[in-house]
PDB file of C-alpha atoms in Angstrom:
ATOM      1  CA  MET A   1     119.163 200.424 276.078  1.00 52.00           C
ATOM      2  CA  TYR A   2     116.852 197.883 274.433  1.00 52.00           C
ATOM      3  CA  TRP A   3     117.091 195.603 271.547  1.00 56.00           C
ATOM      4  CA  ASN A   4     113.807 195.498 269.536  1.00 49.00           C
ATOM      5  CA  GLY A   5     111.959 196.541 272.739  1.00 52.00           C
ATOM      6  CA  GLU A   6     112.181 192.994 274.033  1.00 64.00           C
ATOM      7  CA  LYS A   7     115.513 192.581 275.893  1.00 70.00           C
ATOM      8  CA  GLU A   8     117.734 194.942 277.542  1.00 74.00           C
ATOM      9  CA  VAL A   9     121.347 194.683 276.214  1.00 75.00           C
ATOM     10  CA  THR A  10     124.684 196.237 276.950  1.00 78.00           C
ATOM     11  CA  LYS A  11     126.747 198.408 274.718  1.00 79.00           C
ATOM     12  CA  GLN A  12     129.073 195.404 274.014  1.00 83.00           C
ATOM     13  CA  GLU A  13     126.146 193.123 273.041  1.00 83.00           C
ATOM     14  CA  VAL A  14     125.101 195.696 270.399  1.00 83.00           C
ATOM     15  CA  ARG A  15     128.720 195.973 269.235  1.00 86.00           C
ATOM     16  CA  ASP A  16     128.911 192.159 268.873  1.00 89.00           C
ATOM     17  CA  ILE A  17     125.670 192.242 266.744  1.00 88.00           C
ATOM     18  CA  PHE A  18     127.266 194.859 264.553  1.00 90.00           C
ATOM     19  CA  ASP A  19     130.534 192.807 264.430  1.00 93.00           C
ATOM     20  CA  LYS A  20     128.723 189.764 263.206  1.00 93.00           C
ATOM     21  CA  VAL A  21     126.641 191.403 260.611  1.00 94.00           C
ATOM     22  CA  LEU A  22     129.583 193.424 259.227  1.00 95.00           C
ATOM     23  CA  LYS A  23     131.911 190.376 259.040  1.00 96.00           C
ATOM     24  CA  GLU A  24     129.237 188.037 257.580  1.00 95.00           C
ATOM     25  CA  GLN A  25     128.317 190.521 254.874  1.00 94.00           C
ATOM     26  CA  ASP A  26     131.913 191.604 253.923  1.00 93.00           C
ATOM     27  CA  ALA A  27     131.459 195.228 254.944  1.00 96.00           C
ATOM     28  CA  LEU A  28     134.452 197.307 254.289  1.00 96.00           C
ATOM     29  CA  GLU A  29     133.946 200.342 256.404  1.00 95.00           C
ATOM     30  CA  MET A  30     131.506 201.837 258.773  1.00 94.00           C
ATOM     31  CA  TRP A  31     131.113 205.535 259.525  1.00 92.00           C
ATOM     32  CA  VAL A  32     129.018 207.043 262.208  1.00 89.00           C
ATOM     33  CA  THR A  33     128.154 210.527 263.520  1.00 86.00           C
ATOM     34  CA  ARG A  34     128.397 209.598 267.119  1.00 84.00           C
ATOM     35  CA  PRO A  35     131.513 207.405 267.494  1.00 86.00           C
ATOM     36  CA  ASP A  36     131.510 207.289 271.136  1.00 84.00           C
ATOM     37  CA  ASP A  37     128.069 206.089 271.497  1.00 81.00           C
ATOM     38  CA  PHE A  38     126.676 204.748 268.209  1.00 78.00           C
ATOM     39  CA  GLU A  39     125.210 201.657 270.172  1.00 77.00           C
ATOM     40  CA  ASN A  40     122.996 203.884 272.163  1.00 73.00           C
ATOM     41  CA  MET A  41     119.441 203.812 270.813  1.00 66.00           C
ATOM     42  CA  ASP A  42     118.485 206.901 272.858  1.00 66.00           C
ATOM     43  CA  LEU A  43     120.206 209.032 270.270  1.00 67.00           C
ATOM     44  CA  PHE A  44     119.270 209.168 266.620  1.00 68.00           C
ATOM     45  CA  GLN A  45     122.081 207.540 264.728  1.00 72.00           C
ATOM     46  CA  HIS A  46     123.494 208.138 261.362  1.00 82.00           C
ATOM     47  CA  ILE A  47     125.308 205.027 260.098  1.00 88.00           C
ATOM     48  CA  LEU A  48     127.051 204.631 256.734  1.00 91.00           C
ATOM     49  CA  ILE A  49     128.431 201.295 255.711  1.00 93.00           C
ATOM     50  CA  LYS A  50     130.616 200.675 252.682  1.00 94.00           C
ATOM     51  CA  ALA A  51     129.983 197.085 251.416  1.00 94.00           C
ATOM     52  CA  LYS A  52     131.308 194.810 248.615  1.00 92.00           C
ATOM     53  CA  ASP A  53     127.726 194.249 247.604  1.00 92.00           C
ATOM     54  CA  ALA A  54     125.328 197.072 248.843  1.00 92.00           C
ATOM     55  CA  GLU A  55     122.445 195.620 246.946  1.00 92.00           C
ATOM     56  CA  SER A  56     122.290 192.422 248.960  1.00 93.00           C
ATOM     57  CA  PHE A  57     123.404 193.774 252.348  1.00 94.00           C
ATOM     58  CA  ASN A  58     120.790 192.954 254.895  1.00 91.00           C
ATOM     59  CA  THR A  59     120.216 195.629 257.749  1.00 87.00           C
ATOM     60  CA  ASP A  60     117.448 193.853 259.543  1.00 85.00           C
ATOM     61  CA  LEU A  61     119.475 192.783 262.619  1.00 82.00           C
ATOM     62  CA  LEU A  62     121.259 196.203 262.852  1.00 82.00           C
ATOM     63  CA  ASP A  63     117.855 198.055 262.457  1.00 78.00           C
ATOM     64  CA  ARG A  64     116.408 195.992 265.395  1.00 76.00           C
ATOM     65  CA  CYS A  65     119.194 197.300 267.640  1.00 75.00           C
ATOM     66  CA  TYR A  66     117.487 200.602 267.639  1.00 70.00           C
ATOM     67  CA  ASP A  67     113.706 199.744 267.150  1.00 66.00           C
ATOM     68  CA  ASP A  68     111.529 200.435 270.013  1.00 61.00           C
ATOM     69  CA  GLU A  69     107.756 200.467 269.392  1.00 58.00           C
ATOM     70  CA  GLU A  70     107.039 202.651 272.352  1.00 60.00           C
ATOM     71  CA  ARG A  71     109.283 205.400 271.279  1.00 55.00           C
ATOM     72  CA  ASP A  72     109.353 205.009 267.498  1.00 56.00           C
ATOM     73  CA  LEU A  73     113.176 205.337 267.301  1.00 54.00           C
ATOM     74  CA  HIS A  74     114.850 204.202 264.071  1.00 56.00           C
ATOM     75  CA  SER A  75     118.512 204.273 262.994  1.00 61.00           C
ATOM     76  CA  HIS A  76     119.513 205.746 259.710  1.00 75.00           C
ATOM     77  CA  VAL A  77     121.599 203.047 258.229  1.00 82.00           C
ATOM     78  CA  ILE A  78     122.739 203.542 254.634  1.00 84.00           C
ATOM     79  CA  ILE A  79     124.686 200.873 252.620  1.00 88.00           C
ATOM     80  CA  LEU A  80     126.638 201.946 249.565  1.00 89.00           C
ATOM     81  CA  ASN A  81     129.353 200.474 247.349  1.00 89.00           C
ATOM     82  CA  GLU A  82     131.197 203.824 247.155  1.00 89.00           C
ATOM     83  CA  ILE A  83     130.713 206.244 250.066  1.00 84.00           C
ATOM     84  CA  GLU A  84     133.282 208.996 249.576  1.00 81.00           C
ATOM     85  CA  GLY A  85     131.133 211.479 247.726  1.00 83.00           C
ATOM     86  CA  TYR A  86     128.067 210.721 249.776  1.00 84.00           C
ATOM     87  CA  ARG A  87     129.890 210.856 253.111  1.00 83.00           C
ATOM     88  CA  GLU A  88     131.476 214.379 252.505  1.00 81.00           C
ATOM     89  CA  GLY A  89     128.182 215.836 251.589  1.00 83.00           C
ATOM     90  CA  ALA A  90     125.678 214.153 253.826  1.00 81.00           C
ATOM     91  CA  MET A  91     127.792 213.109 256.941  1.00 81.00           C
ATOM     92  CA  PRO A  92     130.901 215.538 256.899  1.00 80.00           C
ATOM     93  CA  LYS A  93     131.536 215.089 260.549  1.00 85.00           C
ATOM     94  CA  SER A  94     131.445 211.337 260.526  1.00 87.00           C
ATOM     95  CA  VAL A  95     134.223 209.155 261.890  1.00 91.00           C
ATOM     96  CA  CYS A  96     135.303 205.750 260.618  1.00 93.00           C
ATOM     97  CA  VAL A  97     134.836 203.192 263.404  1.00 93.00           C
ATOM     98  CA  TYR A  98     135.199 199.957 261.455  1.00 95.00           C
ATOM     99  CA  LYS A  99     137.520 199.122 258.485  1.00 95.00           C
ATOM    100  CA  ASN A 100     138.509 195.844 256.764  1.00 93.00           C
ATOM    101  CA  GLY A 101     137.112 193.664 259.511  1.00 92.00           C
ATOM    102  CA  ARG A 102     138.533 195.613 262.553  1.00 93.00           C
ATOM    103  CA  TRP A 103     137.102 198.184 264.989  1.00 92.00           C
ATOM    104  CA  LEU A 104     139.331 201.251 264.918  1.00 91.00           C
ATOM    105  CA  ASP A 105     138.641 202.408 268.536  1.00 72.00           C
ATOM    106  CA  ALA A 106     139.823 200.718 271.712  1.00 47.00           C
ATOM    107  CA  ASP A 107     136.355 200.559 273.306  1.00 50.00           C
TER     108      ASP A 107
END
């Protein structure tokens, strides 16, 4: 796994980056299509974040967790103020892994 093609990082380091960004920007929820391995850049990720202020939410640091110039991989991070209607239609098999400042899984 690489972060921005520059430094190899662990799953926990990617999780720490997400944790920092989600908390600093007041994210309310995060839903993913691959809950057991959303940190893995080798798989195309669908990530949906519910935020208090979707307009100003900055995803640059999250996107860099998946960028790799050699392989042209990108995450699919979507930020919305309300996600329910969108999530059911576009990501029906998604799982909530982060809610109100806490990770919902034990990993």
